[in-house]
Coordinates of C-alpha atoms in Angstrom, one line a residue:
X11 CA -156.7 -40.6 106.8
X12 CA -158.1 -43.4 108.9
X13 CA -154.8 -44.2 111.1
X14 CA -153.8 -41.9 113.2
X15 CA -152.2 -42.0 117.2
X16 CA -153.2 -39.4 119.5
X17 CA -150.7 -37.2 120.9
X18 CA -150.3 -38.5 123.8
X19 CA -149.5 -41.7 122.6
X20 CA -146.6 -40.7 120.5
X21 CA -145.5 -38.2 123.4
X22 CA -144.8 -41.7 125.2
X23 CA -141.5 -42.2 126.8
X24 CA -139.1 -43.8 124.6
X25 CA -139.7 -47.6 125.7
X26 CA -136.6 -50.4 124.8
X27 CA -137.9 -52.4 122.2
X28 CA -139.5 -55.8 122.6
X29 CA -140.2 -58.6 119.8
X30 CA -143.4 -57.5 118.2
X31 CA -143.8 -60.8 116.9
X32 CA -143.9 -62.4 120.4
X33 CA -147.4 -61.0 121.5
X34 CA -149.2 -61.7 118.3
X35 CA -147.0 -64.9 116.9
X36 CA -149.5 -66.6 114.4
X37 CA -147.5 -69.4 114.2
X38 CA -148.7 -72.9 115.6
X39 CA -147.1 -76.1 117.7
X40 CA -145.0 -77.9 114.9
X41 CA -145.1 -75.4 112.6
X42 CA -142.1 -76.5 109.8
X43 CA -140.7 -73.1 108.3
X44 CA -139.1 -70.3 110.5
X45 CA -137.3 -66.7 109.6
X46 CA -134.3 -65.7 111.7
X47 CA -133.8 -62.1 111.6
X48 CA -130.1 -60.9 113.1
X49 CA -131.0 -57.3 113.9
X50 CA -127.2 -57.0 114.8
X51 CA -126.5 -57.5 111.1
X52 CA -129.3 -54.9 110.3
X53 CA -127.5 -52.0 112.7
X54 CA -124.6 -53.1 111.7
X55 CA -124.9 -52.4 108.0
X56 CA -126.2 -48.8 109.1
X57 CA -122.9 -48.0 110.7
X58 CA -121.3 -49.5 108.0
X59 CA -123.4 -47.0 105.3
X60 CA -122.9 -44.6 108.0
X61 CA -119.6 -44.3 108.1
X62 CA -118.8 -44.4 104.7
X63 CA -121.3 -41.5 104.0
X64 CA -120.0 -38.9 106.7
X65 CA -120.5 -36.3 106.9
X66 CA -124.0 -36.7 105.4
X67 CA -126.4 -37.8 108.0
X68 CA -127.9 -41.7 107.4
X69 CA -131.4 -42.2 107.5
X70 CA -133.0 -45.5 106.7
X71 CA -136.0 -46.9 104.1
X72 CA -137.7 -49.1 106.5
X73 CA -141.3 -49.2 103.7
X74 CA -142.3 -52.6 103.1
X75 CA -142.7 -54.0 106.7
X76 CA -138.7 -53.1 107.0
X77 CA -138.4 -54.8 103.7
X78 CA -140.0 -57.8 104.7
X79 CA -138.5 -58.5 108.4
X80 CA -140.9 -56.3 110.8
X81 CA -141.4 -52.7 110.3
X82 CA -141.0 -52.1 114.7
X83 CA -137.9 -54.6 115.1
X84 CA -136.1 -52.7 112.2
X85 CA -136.9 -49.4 113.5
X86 CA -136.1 -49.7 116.9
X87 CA -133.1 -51.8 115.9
X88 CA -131.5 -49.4 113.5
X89 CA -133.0 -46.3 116.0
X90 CA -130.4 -47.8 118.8
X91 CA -128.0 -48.0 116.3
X92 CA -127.9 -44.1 115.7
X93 CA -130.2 -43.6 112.8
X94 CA -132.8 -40.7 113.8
X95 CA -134.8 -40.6 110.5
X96 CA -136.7 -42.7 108.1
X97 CA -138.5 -42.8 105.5
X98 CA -142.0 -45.2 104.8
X99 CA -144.1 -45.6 101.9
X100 CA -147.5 -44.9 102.9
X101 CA -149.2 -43.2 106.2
X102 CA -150.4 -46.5 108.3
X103 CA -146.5 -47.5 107.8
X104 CA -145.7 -44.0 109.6
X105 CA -148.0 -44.5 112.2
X106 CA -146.7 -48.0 113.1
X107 CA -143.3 -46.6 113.1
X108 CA -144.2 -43.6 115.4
X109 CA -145.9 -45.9 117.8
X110 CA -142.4 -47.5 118.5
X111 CA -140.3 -44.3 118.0
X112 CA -141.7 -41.2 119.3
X113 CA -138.8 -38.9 118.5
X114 CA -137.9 -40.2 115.0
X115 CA -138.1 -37.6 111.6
X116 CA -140.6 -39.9 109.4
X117 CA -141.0 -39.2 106.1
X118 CA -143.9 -40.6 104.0
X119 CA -142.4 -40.8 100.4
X120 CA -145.6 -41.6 98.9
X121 CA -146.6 -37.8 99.6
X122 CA -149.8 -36.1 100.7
X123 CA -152.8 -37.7 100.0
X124 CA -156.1 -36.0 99.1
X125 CA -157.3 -33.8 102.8
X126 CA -155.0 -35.1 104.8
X127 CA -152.2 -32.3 105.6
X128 CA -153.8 -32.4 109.3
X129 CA -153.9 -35.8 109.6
X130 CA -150.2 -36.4 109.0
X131 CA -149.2 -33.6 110.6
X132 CA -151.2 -34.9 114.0
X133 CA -149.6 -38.4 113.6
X134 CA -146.1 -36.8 113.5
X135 CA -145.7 -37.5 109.6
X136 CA -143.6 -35.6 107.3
X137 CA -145.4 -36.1 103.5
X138 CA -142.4 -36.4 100.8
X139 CA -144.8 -33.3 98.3
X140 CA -144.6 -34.6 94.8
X141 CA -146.9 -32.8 92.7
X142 CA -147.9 -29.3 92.0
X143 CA -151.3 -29.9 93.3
X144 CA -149.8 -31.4 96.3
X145 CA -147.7 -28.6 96.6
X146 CA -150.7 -26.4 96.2
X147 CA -152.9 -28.1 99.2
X148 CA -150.1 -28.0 101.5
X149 CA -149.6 -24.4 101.4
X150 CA -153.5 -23.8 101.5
X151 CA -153.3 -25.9 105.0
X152 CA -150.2 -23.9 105.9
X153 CA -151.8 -20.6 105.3
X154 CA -154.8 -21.6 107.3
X155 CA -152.5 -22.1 110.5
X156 CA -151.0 -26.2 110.2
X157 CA -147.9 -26.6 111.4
X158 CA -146.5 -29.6 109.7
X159 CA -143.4 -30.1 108.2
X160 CA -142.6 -31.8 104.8
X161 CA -140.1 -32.6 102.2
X162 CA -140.5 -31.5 98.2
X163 CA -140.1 -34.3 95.6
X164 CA -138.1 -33.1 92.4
X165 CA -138.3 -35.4 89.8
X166 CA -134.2 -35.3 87.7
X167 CA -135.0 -38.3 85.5
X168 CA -137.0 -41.5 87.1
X169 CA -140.6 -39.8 85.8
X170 CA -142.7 -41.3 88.3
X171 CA -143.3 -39.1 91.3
X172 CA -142.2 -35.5 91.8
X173 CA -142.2 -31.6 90.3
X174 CA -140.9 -31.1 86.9
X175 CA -138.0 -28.6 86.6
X176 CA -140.4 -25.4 85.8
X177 CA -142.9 -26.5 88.2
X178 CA -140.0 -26.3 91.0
X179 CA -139.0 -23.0 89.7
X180 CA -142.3 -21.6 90.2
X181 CA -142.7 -22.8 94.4
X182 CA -139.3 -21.7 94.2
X183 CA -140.7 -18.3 93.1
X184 CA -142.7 -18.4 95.9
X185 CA -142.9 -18.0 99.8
X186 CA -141.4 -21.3 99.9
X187 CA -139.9 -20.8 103.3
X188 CA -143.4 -20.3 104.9
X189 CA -144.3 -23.2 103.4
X190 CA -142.9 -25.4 106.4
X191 CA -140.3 -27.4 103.7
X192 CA -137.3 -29.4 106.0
X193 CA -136.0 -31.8 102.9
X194 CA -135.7 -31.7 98.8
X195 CA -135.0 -34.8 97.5
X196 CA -135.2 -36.6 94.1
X197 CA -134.2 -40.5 93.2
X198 CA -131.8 -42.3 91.2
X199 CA -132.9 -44.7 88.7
X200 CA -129.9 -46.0 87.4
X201 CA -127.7 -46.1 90.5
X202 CA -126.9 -50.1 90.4
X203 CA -125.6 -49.5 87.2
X204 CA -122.5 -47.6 87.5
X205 CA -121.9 -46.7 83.9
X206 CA -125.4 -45.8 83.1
X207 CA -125.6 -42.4 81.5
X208 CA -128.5 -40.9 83.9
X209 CA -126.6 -41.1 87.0
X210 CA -124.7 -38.3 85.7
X211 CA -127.9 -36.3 84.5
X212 CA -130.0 -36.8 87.7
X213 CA -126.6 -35.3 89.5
X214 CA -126.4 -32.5 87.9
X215 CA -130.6 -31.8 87.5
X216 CA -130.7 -32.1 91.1
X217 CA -127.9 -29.6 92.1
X218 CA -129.6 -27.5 89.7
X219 CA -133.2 -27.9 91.4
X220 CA -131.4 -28.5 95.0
X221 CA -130.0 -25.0 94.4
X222 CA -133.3 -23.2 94.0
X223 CA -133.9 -23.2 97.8
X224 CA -130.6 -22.5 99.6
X225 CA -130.3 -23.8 103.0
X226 CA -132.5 -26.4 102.8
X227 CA -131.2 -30.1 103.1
X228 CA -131.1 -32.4 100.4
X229 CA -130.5 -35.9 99.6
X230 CA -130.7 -37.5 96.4
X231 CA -128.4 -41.0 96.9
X232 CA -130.0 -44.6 97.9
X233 CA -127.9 -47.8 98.9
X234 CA -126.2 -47.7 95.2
X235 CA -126.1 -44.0 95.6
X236 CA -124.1 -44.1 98.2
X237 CA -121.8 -45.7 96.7
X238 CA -121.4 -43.1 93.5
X239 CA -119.3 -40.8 95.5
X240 CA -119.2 -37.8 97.7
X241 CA -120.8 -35.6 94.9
X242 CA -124.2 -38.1 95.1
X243 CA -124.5 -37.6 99.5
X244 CA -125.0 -34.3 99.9
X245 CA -126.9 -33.9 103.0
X246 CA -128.7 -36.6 104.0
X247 CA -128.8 -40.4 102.1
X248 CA -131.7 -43.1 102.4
X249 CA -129.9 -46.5 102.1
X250 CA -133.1 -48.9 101.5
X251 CA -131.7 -52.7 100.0
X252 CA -128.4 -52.7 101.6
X253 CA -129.3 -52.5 105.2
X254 CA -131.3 -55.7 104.9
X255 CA -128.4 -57.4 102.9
X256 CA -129.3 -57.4 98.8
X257 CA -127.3 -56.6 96.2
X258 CA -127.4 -53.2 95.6
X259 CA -124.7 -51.9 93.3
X260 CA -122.9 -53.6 90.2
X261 CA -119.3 -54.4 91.4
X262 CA -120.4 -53.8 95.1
X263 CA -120.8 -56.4 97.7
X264 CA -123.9 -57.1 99.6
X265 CA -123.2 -56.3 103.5
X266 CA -124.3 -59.1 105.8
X267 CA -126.8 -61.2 105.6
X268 CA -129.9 -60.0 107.9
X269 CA -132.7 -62.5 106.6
X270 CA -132.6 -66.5 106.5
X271 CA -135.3 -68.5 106.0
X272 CA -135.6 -72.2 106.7
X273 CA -138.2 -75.5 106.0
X274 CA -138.1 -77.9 107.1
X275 CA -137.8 -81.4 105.4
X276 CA -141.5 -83.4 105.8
X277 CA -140.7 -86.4 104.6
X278 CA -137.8 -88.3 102.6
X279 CA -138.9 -90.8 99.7
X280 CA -137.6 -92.9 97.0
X281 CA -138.3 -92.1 93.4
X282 CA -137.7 -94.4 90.3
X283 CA -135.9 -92.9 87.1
X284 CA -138.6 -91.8 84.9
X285 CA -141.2 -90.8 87.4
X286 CA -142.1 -87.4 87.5
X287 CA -142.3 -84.6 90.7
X288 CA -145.0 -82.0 91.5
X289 CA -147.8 -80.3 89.3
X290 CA -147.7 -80.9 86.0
X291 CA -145.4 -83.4 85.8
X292 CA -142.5 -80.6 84.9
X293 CA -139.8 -82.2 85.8
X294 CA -139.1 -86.3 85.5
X295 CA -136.0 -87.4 87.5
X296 CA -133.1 -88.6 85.7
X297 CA -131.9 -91.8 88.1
X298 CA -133.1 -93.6 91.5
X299 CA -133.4 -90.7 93.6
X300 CA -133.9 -89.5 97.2
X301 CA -136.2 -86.8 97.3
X302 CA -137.4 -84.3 100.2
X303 CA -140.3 -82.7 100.8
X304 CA -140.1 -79.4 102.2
X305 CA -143.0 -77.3 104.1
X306 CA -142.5 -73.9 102.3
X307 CA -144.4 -72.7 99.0
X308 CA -145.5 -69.2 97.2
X309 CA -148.1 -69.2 100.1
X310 CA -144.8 -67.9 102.1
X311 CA -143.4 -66.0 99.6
X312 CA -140.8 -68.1 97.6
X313 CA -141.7 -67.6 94.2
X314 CA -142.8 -70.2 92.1
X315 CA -140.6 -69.2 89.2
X316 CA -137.9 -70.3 90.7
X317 CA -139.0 -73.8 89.8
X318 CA -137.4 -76.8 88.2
X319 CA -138.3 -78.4 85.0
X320 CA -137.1 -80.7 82.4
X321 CA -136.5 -77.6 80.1
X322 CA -134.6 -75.2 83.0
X323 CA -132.8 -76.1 86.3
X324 CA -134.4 -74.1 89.3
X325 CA -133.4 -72.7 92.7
X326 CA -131.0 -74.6 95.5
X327 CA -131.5 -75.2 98.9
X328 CA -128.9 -75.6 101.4
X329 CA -128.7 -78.9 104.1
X330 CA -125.7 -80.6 105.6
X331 CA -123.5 -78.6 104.0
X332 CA -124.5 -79.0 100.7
X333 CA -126.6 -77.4 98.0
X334 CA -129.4 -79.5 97.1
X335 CA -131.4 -78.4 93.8
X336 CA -135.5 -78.3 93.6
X337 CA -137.6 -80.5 92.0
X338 CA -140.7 -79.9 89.8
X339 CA -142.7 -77.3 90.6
X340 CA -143.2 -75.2 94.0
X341 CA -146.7 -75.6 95.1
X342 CA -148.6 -73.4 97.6
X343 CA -147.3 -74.6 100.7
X344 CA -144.6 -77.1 100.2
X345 CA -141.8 -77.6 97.3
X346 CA -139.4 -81.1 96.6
X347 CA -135.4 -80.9 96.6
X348 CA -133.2 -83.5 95.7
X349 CA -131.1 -85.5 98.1
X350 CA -129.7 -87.9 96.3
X351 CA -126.3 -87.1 97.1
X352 CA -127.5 -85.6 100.5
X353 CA -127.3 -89.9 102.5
X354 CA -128.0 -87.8 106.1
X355 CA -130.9 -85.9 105.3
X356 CA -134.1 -87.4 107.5
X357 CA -137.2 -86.1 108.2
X358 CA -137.2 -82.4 110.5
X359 CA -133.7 -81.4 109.4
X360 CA -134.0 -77.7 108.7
X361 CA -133.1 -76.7 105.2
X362 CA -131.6 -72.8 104.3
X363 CA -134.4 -71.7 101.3
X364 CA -132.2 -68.4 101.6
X365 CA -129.3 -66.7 104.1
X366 CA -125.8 -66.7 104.6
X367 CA -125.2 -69.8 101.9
X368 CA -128.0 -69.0 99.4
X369 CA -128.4 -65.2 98.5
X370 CA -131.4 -64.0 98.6
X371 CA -130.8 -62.7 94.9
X372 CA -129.7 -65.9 93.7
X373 CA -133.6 -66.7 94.5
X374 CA -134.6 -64.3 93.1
X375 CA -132.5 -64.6 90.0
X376 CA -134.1 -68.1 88.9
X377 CA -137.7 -66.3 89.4
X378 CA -136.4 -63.2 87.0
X379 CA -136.4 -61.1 89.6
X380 CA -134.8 -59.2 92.8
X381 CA -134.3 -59.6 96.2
X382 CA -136.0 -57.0 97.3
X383 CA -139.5 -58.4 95.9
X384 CA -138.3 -61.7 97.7
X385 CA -138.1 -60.3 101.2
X386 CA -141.2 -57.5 101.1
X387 CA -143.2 -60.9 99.7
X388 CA -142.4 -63.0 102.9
X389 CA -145.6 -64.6 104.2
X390 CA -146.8 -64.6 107.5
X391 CA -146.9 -68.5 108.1
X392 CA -143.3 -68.5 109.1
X393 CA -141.9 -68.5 112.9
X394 CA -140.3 -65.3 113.4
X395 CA -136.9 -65.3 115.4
X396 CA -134.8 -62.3 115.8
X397 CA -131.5 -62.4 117.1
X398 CA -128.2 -60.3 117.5
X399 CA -130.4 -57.5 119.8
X400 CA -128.5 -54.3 119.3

């Protein structure tokens, strides 16, 4: 493993948290798109997850730089809202994490990677074990005196990471409770989808697997999860999505709105009927319009299938109250909008790409995809703001 902290740096005091941003803000004088982050919204859904879940403890998926808005500003945000452990993808995640919070459970759901039990173990890293061999190294570095924790990954019906049912029978077999184990877990696939047939069969594969090694916690239910029922919390659930505001359940509301990015609008110009806007001449306006020209592109992370044409209509913006809908193709760093029917808009008003008016999923819909790869795919050109300091 090549990041690590020293112990005595993760032994630090527990510090109140300060905008991470602030110190090494990229962004330069004039710069025309910005992304407000309301970390009150953020610990706000938590209590909200929180309270429905109880008595099962709430953790938080914060993998993904905190799904896009700061890894340390959501860990420290939904850390002063109560939550006490999370879970990360990979190791340098973890380590940014424990920089902020010394005291936090962090789980690395990724698992153990190839001799580096020690390593994790001295960055106060919990690896989610999901594989036999991974299974087998840990208890090799166990045996030989580490004294890390971890969780064990049992795979009920996603077939991606974690033990097969016979494969958990057999550490079950074992000296399992030697082994340093605090967590089982497995994960839904199918959760968002109410009626879907698996949700069931993960449920009852994983009380079957869960009940191979009494008295350890478990926790099998995400944000959708959650939302299954009582039978889906049992100890512990990791609500990802639905803390940062996505939809995360068929039939279910998305929680407030944590995310909102603006452009703003470059210039304003006059377009004939019949002319055409943006690469490749995709889209030809239909009547004298007015058209904006925004200072956001794929470069930041709004995705270029959410374009107009003459064949499909794309994505909306949001300015003066109104929806106004793109234009032609979104380029690398800028994209066109139509304000036609928009008479205020003027160079430097700030448009809403997506927030409290435009779901981020709505985006994401006209790219043929979800907000989640939306908001982990935010670039780093934008000003950072966070607000609503819990």
């Amino acid at each position: 493993m090549q990041e690590s902290v020293s112990l005595a740096a993760m032994a630090a005091p527990h510090q109140k948290f300060t905008n991470p941003i602030a110190d090494t803000d990229t962004a330069g004088p004039g710069d025309a798109s910005r992304l407000t982050i309301d970390l009150g919204a953020l610990a706000g859904n938590w209590r909200r997850l929180a309270r429905l879940a109880g008595p099962a403890e709430t953790a938080a998926a914060v993998k993904g730089d905190g799904y896009g808005i700061g890894l340390e500003a959501a860990g420290a945000a939904l850390d002063r809202a109560g939550c006490r452990t999370f879970f990360v993808a990979v190791p340098s995640e973890g380590v940014r994490l424990r920089r902020v919070l010394p005291r936090a459970t962090i789980y690395v759901l990724n698992g153990l990677t190839a001799g580096n039990a020690n390593a994790l173990a001295a960055a106060g890293l919990r690896p989610v074990i999901g594989s036999l061999e991974e299974w087998r190294e840990w208890s090799a570095w166990r045996a030989d005196g580490g004294q890390g924790e971890a969780a064990l990954h049992i795979d009920t019906g996603m077939n991606r990471l974690g033990l097969t049912a016979d494969e958990a029978q057999s550490v079950a077999s074992a000296d399992w409770q030697q082994q340093g184990l605090a967590l089982v877990i497995s994960h839904l696939a199918c959760a968002d989808t109410p009626a879907h047939a698996l949700n069931q069969l993960q449920l009852e594969r994983f009380r079957a697997a869960a009940g191979l090694f009494p008295g350890l916690p478990a926790s099998l239910a995400n944000s959708a999860g959650i939302h299954s029922g009582p039978d889906y919390r049992f100890d512990l659930v990791r609500p990802g999505i639905a803390l940062y505001g996505g939809v995360f359940r068929e039939g279910v509301a998305p929680l407030d709105v944590v995310a909102t990015v603006e452009a703003q609008v470059l210039q304003v110009r006059d377009v004939a009927a019949g002319e055409p806007i943006g690469y490749g001449a995709a889209e030809t306006v239909k009547r004298p319009s007015r058209v904006a020209i925004l200072c956001v592109g794929y470069a930041d992370g709004y995705p270029r299938a959410s374009s107009s044409t003459d064949a499909r209509s794309g994505a909306s913006v949001f300015l003066h109250g109104q929806r106004a809908p793109l234009l032609g193709r979104i380029s690398m760093d800028l994209m066109a909008i139509d304000v036609t029917d928009i008479p205020a808009a003027r160079r430097g008003d700030w448009t809403e790409l997506f927030g409290p008016n435009i779901a981020v999923d709505e985006v994401a819909g006209f790219a043929g995809t979800i907000g989640y790869e939306l908001l982990t795919s935010l670039g780093g050109r934008y000003q950072r703001r966070y607000t609503g300091g819990v």
